[in-house]
Structure formats: C-alpha cells, structure tokens
Amino acid sequence: MAPNPYSPHSMVHTALPPLPGSPAPGALSNLRILDIGTMVAGPVACTFLADFGAEVIKVEQPSGGDTLRGLGPFKNGESLWWCLEGRNKKSVTIDLRQKEGQDLLLSLVAKADAIVENFRPGTLESWNLGYDRLAEVNPRLVMLSVSGFGQSGPYAKRAGYDRMGLAFSGVMGITGYPDRPPVRLGISVADYSTATMGAFAVMMALYHRDRGGPGQHIDLSLYETMFRYTDSMVGSYSALGKRRARTGNVHQAAAPGDNFETRDGRFIVLTVSGDTLFRKLCAAIGQSALADEPRFATHSSRFENIEELNATVAQWMRSRDTADIREILDGAGVAYSVIYTVEDIVEDPHYNARENIIGVEHPVAGMVQMPGVVPKMSGTPAAQPAAAPTLGAHNDEILKGLLGLGDAEVDRLREAKVI
C-alpha cells in the first residue's frame, strides 16, 4: 500500500511549533486551527481560539477573501469588522475549487488539529474535501461544520444566516411588543452565540482526542444554538399548553421589571425577582409598605400585579435625574443598569479598568479600537492581539515555511491563480 503523503508522523499529540510572528503563547498555543469559513459564526469561533494563542490559519479565496472584508464601516479602506474578527490570524489564499488548491488544503490538514467551515452542507463534499476525506489524511482531526439548519434533515440544504437562526428557533417570535411585528436584536446574536458554542465544541472534541479518542466531526447549526437558549418555552407548551408570546420588556422572572425612563431622558433597566431585593427596592423608592402587602408577598403574586408595580416604579424614576437614581439604588444594593450608548461605554471608568476596549495598530487602518479579549484568565492571560492580516499576507510564510514549497512552485501556483 502506497504511503499517505498527507499522513501525520505520529498519532500521539505533541505541541505544534507556531509559525514565526505568531502571537505570544497562551492557553491554546499548542493548537493549529484552519479557518476556511466566511463571515461570522464559523470564523469567529476561530477568533475566540486565536485570542488565547491558537495558531489560526485563515484560508481565503484569492480574489476578495472573506466576505467580512467587504462589509463596513471602513477606515482607510479596511473593514473595521474584519479588523476585529480577523485579529490574531494568518491569511493564506487558496482556491479550493481547483484540484491543486484542494491538495494544498489537504497538506495543511495533515498538520492541523482542527478545521472550521460554514459552507452550505454538501459544498465541501463537491470539492472532495468532506470530513471523510479529511479524516483519511488526518484521523486525529476535529472538524466543526456550522450551517443554518445542520448537516442533516429536510432543511439541511437551505441557506441560513443570523436572522434565519433567530426566526426558525422561535427566538424572534417572542421578541418585541405584542402589538407590533417581531424584532431582531441589535447584534448578530445567533452568529456570535453559535461561534461561542462552536469554540466550546472544538475544545471538547480536542480534549476527548487528547485523552486517547479519535478526531470527530461536529455538526452545529445557528437555529439549534438559539433554540437551546429558549429555556422553558417548549416545556411550558408541552406540559401546560402555555404559548410564550411577545411581551416587550416585561418578563415573567421580573416583577417589577422594565426599562424605566428618568427625568433627564435616560433609561434604567430594573429586574426584581427575589423577596429580599423587592424589599430593598421598596425602601429605596420610599414605598416600604408595599413589601408587607399580601398581594406582593411572593414573586408569583407580584407578577400578577406587574402593571401596578411597574407604574409605581416608573413614576418614581420619572421624578428624578439619572445620577440621583444611581446613587439611591447603589446605596440600597439594588441591581440595575443605565442603558448605555457607545459614548457611555468608551468613557466609562469600569470599561477602562477592565481593559474592555483595546487599541490594535493595523498596517493600513492605523489604530483601531475594539473589544478586548474575554474571559480573563489568571494563569494564561491573553496577549495583546495581533492585527488582522491583509489578504494573503502569509502566503510565503505558510506555503514555503510550513508546507516546504519552493519559490518556483509558489510562483507557478500564483500564476495559475491557485493562490
């Protein structure tokens, strides 16, 4: 039997040396991840891993690259969204539609721990790059496939994006006010939630592998992530026949609870569930007697009277400026938050103290402000992120340094538009 030209030398996991110029070592510095996806859910799972030291090699189409590069807002012609989600990655351009490009990817797969993709199901198989083929090259490979509706089932072939995940999961149907159409959240919450779960799934699979198990294929969809977050929605319907509806800012776990407007035109979020917290709130707003009324004795009874409670709190909020309300609620130990604008965020001392906003110098865009790395780890803190790469910035480094191709071969591949 002919030797497999892509086969790893050993089935025992050892740390893979990072390429020159990789970010400082972190908790995941022994991992090499291939990111062959586009946009958010798949690639951002890789960003989360890269933030903690994983060497992420982003494989992009030679013409244009990741779709995210073309989405604004822009600074000096560079997408600020890409500057965030491309950080800590290395970019190599390979046309996966060409046979030679597919061979290059297989060579990279042989040297990788995991690969992440979010093509429509069946696309990689049409290029002879499905999981079964990749596992032949590297049996220890972990593959994460992110899609709108999953790799199986009657809707698997459907295209799916963030809003489809919100709609099909039922989340959008219960978001908004009852007398208005459903609304989406202000961020791509299905994409980012799936990216988070995807990174978690990759680490579970790698942990299983490094305890002696084989690699495996992870099938994760946008709608399933969001459906998992719907808490007791299905249970309430199945057991009690209760159908959750849009209720605006009122929620069954908060009484009182709403977004209350202050005298100076700001909004404060308040959500009260426990009896002790309710007593603290009543005292803070000068309504201590409310806590002793039988109809407000439990959370269930308070929710039955939610409109009256919210009206009482709203009247108190409207009579005071935000600064005064914050001082009173802080003194009473009542949980709340002012609804922040981006101006509030960039000026807030807590964000500054926690280093939630960092600056990364980009070779084209210049200094770019972006969210810092979370979570914060005491033993293996994340390093200062490296700037998102320009398209194909690491072609020579990866093709010559990692795969060992010669100058003439790289030039030929470039001439043939394979890279």
CSV table of C-alpha atoms in Angstrom, one decimal:
chain,number,residue,atom,x,y,z
A,1,MET,CA,0.0,0.0,0.0
A,2,ALA,CA,1.4,3.4,-1.0
A,3,PRO,CA,2.2,5.7,1.9
A,4,ASN,CA,-0.3,8.5,2.5
A,5,PRO,CA,1.5,11.8,1.5
A,6,TYR,CA,-0.6,13.8,3.9
A,7,SER,CA,-0.4,11.5,7.0
A,8,PRO,CA,0.8,12.9,10.3
A,9,HIS,CA,4.0,11.3,11.6
A,10,SER,CA,2.5,10.3,14.9
A,11,MET,CA,-0.8,9.6,16.4
A,12,VAL,CA,0.4,11.0,19.8
A,13,HIS,CA,-0.5,14.6,20.2
A,14,THR,CA,2.5,16.9,20.6
A,15,ALA,CA,2.7,20.7,20.6
A,16,LEU,CA,3.0,22.1,17.1
A,17,PRO,CA,5.5,24.9,16.8
A,18,PRO,CA,3.9,28.2,15.9
A,19,LEU,CA,4.9,29.9,12.7
A,20,PRO,CA,7.3,32.9,13.0
A,21,GLY,CA,5.5,36.1,14.0
A,22,SER,CA,2.6,34.3,15.9
A,23,PRO,CA,1.1,36.0,18.9
A,24,ALA,CA,2.7,35.2,22.3
A,25,PRO,CA,1.9,31.8,23.7
A,26,GLY,CA,-1.5,31.4,25.5
A,27,ALA,CA,-3.6,28.7,26.9
A,28,LEU,CA,-4.1,27.2,23.4
A,29,SER,CA,-0.6,27.8,22.0
A,30,ASN,CA,-0.1,24.2,21.1
A,31,LEU,CA,-3.1,24.1,18.7
A,32,ARG,CA,-3.2,24.8,15.0
A,33,ILE,CA,-6.6,25.6,13.5
A,34,LEU,CA,-7.6,26.0,9.9
A,35,ASP,CA,-10.3,28.6,9.3
A,36,ILE,CA,-11.9,28.1,5.9
A,37,GLY,CA,-15.2,29.8,6.6
A,38,THR,CA,-16.5,33.3,5.9
A,39,MET,CA,-18.4,36.0,7.7
A,40,VAL,CA,-19.2,35.4,11.4
A,41,ALA,CA,-20.3,32.1,13.0
A,42,GLY,CA,-17.5,29.8,11.9
A,43,PRO,CA,-14.7,32.3,11.6
A,44,VAL,CA,-15.4,33.9,15.0
A,45,ALA,CA,-15.2,30.6,16.7
A,46,CYS,CA,-11.6,30.6,15.4
A,47,THR,CA,-11.1,34.2,16.6
A,48,PHE,CA,-12.1,33.1,20.1
A,49,LEU,CA,-9.5,30.3,19.9
A,50,ALA,CA,-6.9,32.6,18.4
A,51,ASP,CA,-7.4,35.1,21.2
A,52,PHE,CA,-5.8,32.6,23.6
A,53,GLY,CA,-2.9,31.6,21.5
A,54,ALA,CA,-4.1,29.0,19.0
A,55,GLU,CA,-2.4,29.4,15.7
A,56,VAL,CA,-5.2,30.1,13.3
A,57,ILE,CA,-4.5,29.9,9.5
A,58,LYS,CA,-7.3,31.5,7.6
A,59,VAL,CA,-7.7,30.1,4.1
A,60,GLU,CA,-9.3,32.6,1.8
A,61,GLN,CA,-10.3,32.9,-1.9
A,62,PRO,CA,-7.5,34.6,-3.8
A,63,SER,CA,-10.0,37.2,-5.2
A,64,GLY,CA,-11.7,39.2,-2.4
A,65,GLY,CA,-11.1,36.9,0.5
A,66,ASP,CA,-13.6,36.6,3.4
A,67,THR,CA,-16.9,38.4,2.7
A,68,LEU,CA,-16.4,40.2,6.0
A,69,ARG,CA,-13.5,42.2,4.5
A,70,GLY,CA,-16.1,43.9,2.2
A,71,LEU,CA,-18.5,44.9,4.9
A,72,GLY,CA,-18.3,48.4,6.5
A,73,PRO,CA,-17.8,50.6,8.3
A,74,PHE,CA,-14.3,51.2,6.8
A,75,LYS,CA,-11.3,53.1,7.9
A,76,ASN,CA,-8.6,53.8,5.2
A,77,GLY,CA,-10.5,51.2,3.1
A,78,GLU,CA,-10.2,48.5,5.7
A,79,SER,CA,-13.3,46.9,7.3
A,80,LEU,CA,-13.4,47.6,11.0
A,81,TRP,CA,-15.5,44.5,11.5
A,82,TRP,CA,-12.7,42.5,9.8
A,83,CYS,CA,-10.1,44.2,11.9
A,84,LEU,CA,-11.8,42.8,14.9
A,85,GLU,CA,-12.7,39.3,13.8
A,86,GLY,CA,-9.5,38.7,11.7
A,87,ARG,CA,-7.2,39.6,14.6
A,88,ASN,CA,-4.6,37.0,15.6
A,89,LYS,CA,-5.0,35.1,12.4
A,90,LYS,CA,-2.7,34.4,9.4
A,91,SER,CA,-4.1,34.7,5.9
A,92,VAL,CA,-3.2,32.4,3.1
A,93,THR,CA,-5.1,32.5,-0.3
A,94,ILE,CA,-6.1,29.1,-1.8
A,95,ASP,CA,-8.7,28.5,-4.4
A,96,LEU,CA,-10.5,25.4,-3.1
A,97,ARG,CA,-12.4,25.0,-6.3
A,98,GLN,CA,-9.2,23.9,-8.1
A,99,LYS,CA,-7.7,20.5,-7.7
A,100,GLU,CA,-4.3,22.0,-6.8
A,101,GLY,CA,-5.9,24.2,-4.2
A,102,GLN,CA,-7.6,21.2,-2.7
A,103,ASP,CA,-4.3,19.4,-2.5
A,104,LEU,CA,-2.8,22.4,-0.7
A,105,LEU,CA,-5.6,22.3,1.9
A,106,LEU,CA,-5.1,18.6,2.4
A,107,SER,CA,-1.4,19.3,3.1
A,108,LEU,CA,-2.4,21.8,5.7
A,109,VAL,CA,-5.0,19.4,7.2
A,110,ALA,CA,-2.2,16.9,7.8
A,111,LYS,CA,-0.5,19.5,10.1
A,112,ALA,CA,-3.6,20.8,11.8
A,113,ASP,CA,-5.6,20.0,15.0
A,114,ALA,CA,-8.9,21.3,13.8
A,115,ILE,CA,-10.7,22.8,10.8
A,116,VAL,CA,-13.7,25.1,10.9
A,117,GLU,CA,-16.1,25.7,8.0
A,118,ASN,CA,-19.5,27.2,7.4
A,119,PHE,CA,-20.3,26.4,3.8
A,120,ARG,CA,-23.7,25.2,2.8
A,121,PRO,CA,-23.9,21.5,3.5
A,122,GLY,CA,-22.6,19.4,0.6
A,123,THR,CA,-20.2,22.1,-0.7
A,124,LEU,CA,-17.0,20.6,0.6
A,125,GLU,CA,-18.0,17.2,-0.5
A,126,SER,CA,-18.4,18.5,-4.0
A,127,TRP,CA,-14.8,19.5,-3.9
A,128,ASN,CA,-13.7,16.2,-2.4
A,129,LEU,CA,-13.0,17.9,0.9
A,130,GLY,CA,-15.7,16.4,3.1
A,131,TYR,CA,-14.9,15.2,6.6
A,132,ASP,CA,-14.4,11.6,5.5
A,133,ARG,CA,-11.7,12.7,3.0
A,134,LEU,CA,-10.0,15.0,5.5
A,135,ALA,CA,-10.1,12.2,8.2
A,136,GLU,CA,-8.2,9.9,5.8
A,137,VAL,CA,-5.4,12.5,5.7
A,138,ASN,CA,-5.5,13.2,9.5
A,139,PRO,CA,-7.6,10.7,11.6
A,140,ARG,CA,-7.0,13.0,14.7
A,141,LEU,CA,-8.6,16.0,13.0
A,142,VAL,CA,-11.5,17.7,14.6
A,143,MET,CA,-13.8,19.4,12.2
A,144,LEU,CA,-16.5,21.9,13.0
A,145,SER,CA,-19.2,22.5,10.4
A,146,VAL,CA,-21.5,25.4,11.1
A,147,SER,CA,-24.6,25.9,9.0
A,148,GLY,CA,-28.1,27.4,9.2
A,149,PHE,CA,-30.0,24.2,9.6
A,150,GLY,CA,-27.5,21.4,10.2
A,151,GLN,CA,-25.8,18.8,8.1
A,152,SER,CA,-28.9,16.5,8.0
A,153,GLY,CA,-32.7,16.8,8.0
A,154,PRO,CA,-35.1,18.1,5.3
A,155,TYR,CA,-33.9,21.7,5.5
A,156,ALA,CA,-30.2,21.0,5.5
A,157,LYS,CA,-29.5,22.4,2.1
A,158,ARG,CA,-31.2,25.7,2.9
A,159,ALA,CA,-29.0,28.8,3.1
A,160,GLY,CA,-29.1,30.2,6.6
A,161,TYR,CA,-27.9,33.4,8.2
A,162,ASP,CA,-28.3,35.1,11.6
A,163,ARG,CA,-31.9,36.2,11.2
A,164,MET,CA,-32.9,32.8,9.9
A,165,GLY,CA,-31.5,31.2,13.0
A,166,LEU,CA,-33.4,33.7,15.2
A,167,ALA,CA,-36.6,33.1,13.3
A,168,PHE,CA,-36.6,29.3,13.0
A,169,SER,CA,-35.5,28.8,16.6
A,170,GLY,CA,-38.6,30.7,17.8
A,171,VAL,CA,-36.5,33.4,19.5
A,172,MET,CA,-37.5,36.2,17.1
A,173,GLY,CA,-41.2,35.3,17.5
A,174,ILE,CA,-41.1,36.0,21.2
A,175,THR,CA,-39.0,39.2,20.9
A,176,GLY,CA,-40.7,42.6,20.7
A,177,TYR,CA,-44.1,44.0,21.7
A,178,PRO,CA,-47.4,42.1,21.2
A,179,ASP,CA,-49.0,44.8,19.0
A,180,ARG,CA,-46.0,45.1,16.7
A,181,PRO,CA,-44.0,42.7,14.3
A,182,PRO,CA,-41.3,40.6,15.8
A,183,VAL,CA,-37.9,42.3,16.0
A,184,ARG,CA,-34.2,41.2,15.9
A,185,LEU,CA,-31.6,42.1,18.5
A,186,GLY,CA,-29.2,44.9,17.7
A,187,ILE,CA,-26.3,42.5,17.1
A,188,SER,CA,-25.9,39.2,15.2
A,189,VAL,CA,-26.7,37.2,18.3
A,190,ALA,CA,-27.3,33.9,16.6
A,191,ASP,CA,-23.9,34.1,14.8
A,192,TYR,CA,-22.0,35.1,17.8
A,193,SER,CA,-23.7,32.6,20.1
A,194,THR,CA,-23.0,29.8,17.6
A,195,ALA,CA,-19.4,30.9,17.4
A,196,THR,CA,-19.1,30.6,21.2
A,197,MET,CA,-20.7,27.2,21.3
A,198,GLY,CA,-18.6,26.2,18.3
A,199,ALA,CA,-15.4,27.1,20.1
A,200,PHE,CA,-16.6,25.2,23.1
A,201,ALA,CA,-17.4,22.1,21.0
A,202,VAL,CA,-14.0,22.2,19.3
A,203,MET,CA,-12.3,22.2,22.7
A,204,MET,CA,-14.5,19.3,23.9
A,205,ALA,CA,-13.6,17.3,20.9
A,206,LEU,CA,-9.9,18.1,21.3
A,207,TYR,CA,-10.0,17.1,24.9
A,208,HIS,CA,-11.6,13.8,24.0
A,209,ARG,CA,-9.0,13.2,21.3
A,210,ASP,CA,-6.1,14.0,23.6
A,211,ARG,CA,-7.4,11.5,26.2
A,212,GLY,CA,-6.9,8.8,23.5
A,213,GLY,CA,-10.0,9.2,21.3
A,214,PRO,CA,-10.1,9.8,17.6
A,215,GLY,CA,-10.9,13.0,15.8
A,216,GLN,CA,-14.5,13.7,15.1
A,217,HIS,CA,-17.0,15.9,13.0
A,218,ILE,CA,-19.1,18.5,14.9
A,219,ASP,CA,-22.4,19.4,13.3
A,220,LEU,CA,-23.7,22.8,14.7
A,221,SER,CA,-26.4,25.0,13.4
A,222,LEU,CA,-27.5,28.6,14.0
A,223,TYR,CA,-31.0,27.7,14.9
A,224,GLU,CA,-30.1,24.9,17.3
A,225,THR,CA,-27.8,27.2,19.3
A,226,MET,CA,-30.6,29.7,19.7
A,227,PHE,CA,-33.2,27.1,20.4
A,228,ARG,CA,-31.1,25.8,23.3
A,229,TYR,CA,-31.3,29.3,24.8
A,230,THR,CA,-35.1,29.3,24.9
A,231,ASP,CA,-35.2,27.9,28.5
A,232,SER,CA,-38.7,26.5,29.3
A,233,MET,CA,-40.5,27.7,26.2
A,234,VAL,CA,-41.1,24.1,24.9
A,235,GLY,CA,-41.6,22.6,28.3
A,236,SER,CA,-44.3,25.1,29.2
A,237,TYR,CA,-46.1,24.5,26.0
A,238,SER,CA,-45.9,20.7,26.2
A,239,ALA,CA,-46.8,20.3,29.8
A,240,LEU,CA,-49.1,23.3,30.4
A,241,GLY,CA,-50.3,24.3,27.0
A,242,LYS,CA,-48.8,27.8,27.5
A,243,ARG,CA,-47.6,29.6,24.4
A,244,ARG,CA,-45.0,32.2,25.1
A,245,ALA,CA,-45.8,35.5,23.4
A,246,ARG,CA,-44.1,38.8,22.8
A,247,THR,CA,-44.3,40.9,26.0
A,248,GLY,CA,-42.0,43.8,25.3
A,249,ASN,CA,-39.7,44.5,28.3
A,250,VAL,CA,-42.0,42.6,30.7
A,251,HIS,CA,-40.7,39.2,31.7
A,252,GLN,CA,-42.2,36.5,34.0
A,253,ALA,CA,-39.0,36.4,36.0
A,254,ALA,CA,-39.0,40.1,36.9
A,255,ALA,CA,-41.7,41.9,38.9
A,256,PRO,CA,-41.2,44.8,38.9
A,257,GLY,CA,-39.1,44.9,35.7
A,258,ASP,CA,-38.9,47.2,32.7
A,259,ASN,CA,-36.8,49.8,31.0
A,260,PHE,CA,-37.8,52.9,33.0
A,261,GLU,CA,-37.3,56.5,31.7
A,262,THR,CA,-35.7,59.0,34.0
A,263,ARG,CA,-36.4,62.8,34.3
A,264,ASP,CA,-33.4,63.6,32.2
A,265,GLY,CA,-34.4,61.3,29.4
A,266,ARG,CA,-32.2,58.3,30.1
A,267,PHE,CA,-33.4,54.7,30.6
A,268,ILE,CA,-32.7,52.4,33.6
A,269,VAL,CA,-33.1,48.6,33.5
A,270,LEU,CA,-34.6,47.1,36.6
A,271,THR,CA,-35.4,43.5,37.2
A,272,VAL,CA,-36.5,42.2,40.6
A,273,SER,CA,-37.2,38.6,41.3
A,274,GLY,CA,-36.4,37.7,45.0
A,275,ASP,CA,-38.3,38.9,48.0
A,276,THR,CA,-35.2,40.4,49.7
A,277,LEU,CA,-34.4,42.5,46.7
A,278,PHE,CA,-38.0,43.6,46.4
A,279,ARG,CA,-37.9,44.9,50.0
A,280,LYS,CA,-34.7,46.8,49.2
A,281,LEU,CA,-36.3,48.4,46.2
A,282,CYS,CA,-39.5,49.4,48.1
A,283,ALA,CA,-37.3,51.1,50.8
A,284,ALA,CA,-35.2,52.8,48.2
A,285,ILE,CA,-38.2,54.4,46.4
A,286,GLY,CA,-39.9,55.3,49.7
A,287,GLN,CA,-42.6,52.6,49.4
A,288,SER,CA,-41.6,50.2,52.2
A,289,ALA,CA,-45.2,49.4,53.0
A,290,LEU,CA,-45.6,47.7,49.6
A,291,ALA,CA,-43.4,44.8,50.7
A,292,ASP,CA,-45.9,44.0,53.5
A,293,GLU,CA,-49.0,43.8,51.4
A,294,PRO,CA,-50.2,40.2,50.9
A,295,ARG,CA,-50.6,40.6,47.1
A,296,PHE,CA,-46.9,41.4,46.8
A,297,ALA,CA,-45.7,38.7,49.2
A,298,THR,CA,-44.3,36.4,46.6
A,299,HIS,CA,-42.9,36.8,43.1
A,300,SER,CA,-45.8,35.0,41.6
A,301,SER,CA,-48.3,37.3,43.2
A,302,ARG,CA,-46.2,40.3,42.3
A,303,PHE,CA,-46.1,39.2,38.6
A,304,GLU,CA,-49.9,39.1,38.7
A,305,ASN,CA,-49.8,42.8,39.6
A,306,ILE,CA,-46.9,43.7,37.3
A,307,GLU,CA,-48.6,46.6,35.7
A,308,GLU,CA,-49.3,48.3,39.0
A,309,LEU,CA,-45.8,47.7,40.3
A,310,ASN,CA,-44.1,48.9,37.1
A,311,ALA,CA,-46.3,52.0,37.1
A,312,THR,CA,-45.2,52.8,40.7
A,313,VAL,CA,-41.5,52.4,39.9
A,314,ALA,CA,-41.9,54.4,36.6
A,315,GLN,CA,-43.5,57.3,38.5
A,316,TRP,CA,-40.5,57.4,40.9
A,317,MET,CA,-38.0,57.1,38.1
A,318,ARG,CA,-39.6,60.0,36.1
A,319,SER,CA,-39.3,62.3,39.1
A,320,ARG,CA,-35.5,62.0,39.4
A,321,ASP,CA,-32.4,62.5,37.3
A,322,THR,CA,-30.3,59.5,36.4
A,323,ALA,CA,-27.4,60.5,38.7
A,324,ASP,CA,-29.7,60.7,41.7
A,325,ILE,CA,-31.3,57.3,40.9
A,326,ARG,CA,-27.9,55.6,40.6
A,327,GLU,CA,-26.8,57.0,44.0
A,328,ILE,CA,-30.0,55.8,45.7
A,329,LEU,CA,-30.1,52.3,44.1
A,330,ASP,CA,-26.3,51.8,44.7
A,331,GLY,CA,-26.8,52.7,48.3
A,332,ALA,CA,-29.7,50.3,48.6
A,333,GLY,CA,-27.9,47.4,47.0
A,334,VAL,CA,-30.5,47.1,44.2
A,335,ALA,CA,-29.3,45.6,40.8
A,336,TYR,CA,-29.8,48.0,37.9
A,337,SER,CA,-28.1,49.5,34.9
A,338,VAL,CA,-28.4,52.6,32.9
A,339,ILE,CA,-28.9,51.6,29.2
A,340,TYR,CA,-25.6,52.6,27.7
A,341,THR,CA,-24.8,54.3,24.4
A,342,VAL,CA,-21.4,53.7,22.7
A,343,GLU,CA,-20.4,57.2,24.1
A,344,ASP,CA,-21.1,55.9,27.6
A,345,ILE,CA,-19.1,52.8,27.0
A,346,VAL,CA,-15.9,54.5,25.7
A,347,GLU,CA,-16.0,57.0,28.6
A,348,ASP,CA,-16.9,54.7,31.5
A,349,PRO,CA,-14.2,54.1,34.1
A,350,HIS,CA,-15.2,50.4,34.7
A,351,TYR,CA,-14.7,49.6,31.0
A,352,ASN,CA,-11.3,51.3,31.2
A,353,ALA,CA,-10.3,49.5,34.4
A,354,ARG,CA,-11.3,46.1,33.0
A,355,GLU,CA,-9.5,46.8,29.7
A,356,ASN,CA,-12.6,46.0,27.8
A,357,ILE,CA,-11.6,48.3,25.0
A,358,ILE,CA,-8.2,47.9,23.5
A,359,GLY,CA,-6.3,49.5,20.6
A,360,VAL,CA,-4.7,47.4,17.9
A,361,GLU,CA,-2.4,49.0,15.3
A,362,HIS,CA,-3.3,47.9,11.8
A,363,PRO,CA,-0.8,48.3,8.9
A,364,VAL,CA,-3.5,50.0,6.7
A,365,ALA,CA,-6.3,51.2,9.0
A,366,GLY,CA,-4.0,52.5,11.7
A,367,MET,CA,-5.0,52.4,15.3
A,368,VAL,CA,-8.3,50.5,15.7
A,369,GLN,CA,-10.3,50.4,18.9
A,370,MET,CA,-12.1,47.1,19.6
A,371,PRO,CA,-13.4,44.9,22.4
A,372,GLY,CA,-10.7,43.3,24.5
A,373,VAL,CA,-10.3,39.6,25.0
A,374,VAL,CA,-12.5,37.7,27.4
A,375,PRO,CA,-12.6,35.8,29.6
A,376,LYS,CA,-9.8,36.9,31.8
A,377,MET,CA,-7.6,34.0,32.9
A,378,SER,CA,-5.2,34.3,35.9
A,379,GLY,CA,-2.7,31.7,34.7
A,380,THR,CA,-2.7,32.1,31.0
A,381,PRO,CA,-3.9,35.6,30.2
A,382,ALA,CA,-4.4,36.5,26.5
A,383,ALA,CA,-1.6,38.5,24.8
A,384,GLN,CA,-2.1,41.8,23.1
A,385,PRO,CA,-3.9,40.8,19.8
A,386,ALA,CA,-2.0,40.9,16.5
A,387,ALA,CA,-3.6,43.0,13.8
A,388,ALA,CA,-5.9,41.3,11.3
A,389,PRO,CA,-3.9,40.3,8.2
A,390,THR,CA,-4.2,41.8,4.8
A,391,LEU,CA,-5.3,39.3,2.2
A,392,GLY,CA,-2.7,36.6,1.5
A,393,ALA,CA,-0.2,38.3,3.8
A,394,HIS,CA,1.2,35.0,5.0
A,395,ASN,CA,1.3,33.1,1.7
A,396,ASP,CA,5.0,32.7,1.6
A,397,GLU,CA,5.3,32.1,5.3
A,398,ILE,CA,2.8,29.2,5.2
A,399,LEU,CA,3.3,27.7,1.8
A,400,LYS,CA,7.1,27.9,2.0
A,401,GLY,CA,7.7,27.7,5.7
A,402,LEU,CA,5.0,25.2,6.8
A,403,LEU,CA,4.5,23.2,3.6
A,404,GLY,CA,8.0,23.4,2.3
A,405,LEU,CA,7.2,24.6,-1.2
A,406,GLY,CA,9.9,26.1,-3.3
A,407,ASP,CA,9.9,29.6,-4.7
A,408,ALA,CA,9.3,28.4,-8.2
A,409,GLU,CA,6.3,26.3,-7.2
A,410,VAL,CA,4.7,29.1,-5.3
A,411,ASP,CA,5.3,31.4,-8.2
A,412,ARG,CA,3.7,28.8,-10.5
A,413,LEU,CA,0.6,28.5,-8.2
A,414,ARG,CA,0.3,32.2,-8.1
A,415,GLU,CA,0.5,32.4,-11.9
A,416,ALA,CA,-2.2,29.7,-12.2
A,417,LYS,CA,-4.4,31.7,-9.7
A,418,VAL,CA,-4.5,28.7,-7.3
A,419,ILE,CA,-3.2,31.1,-4.6
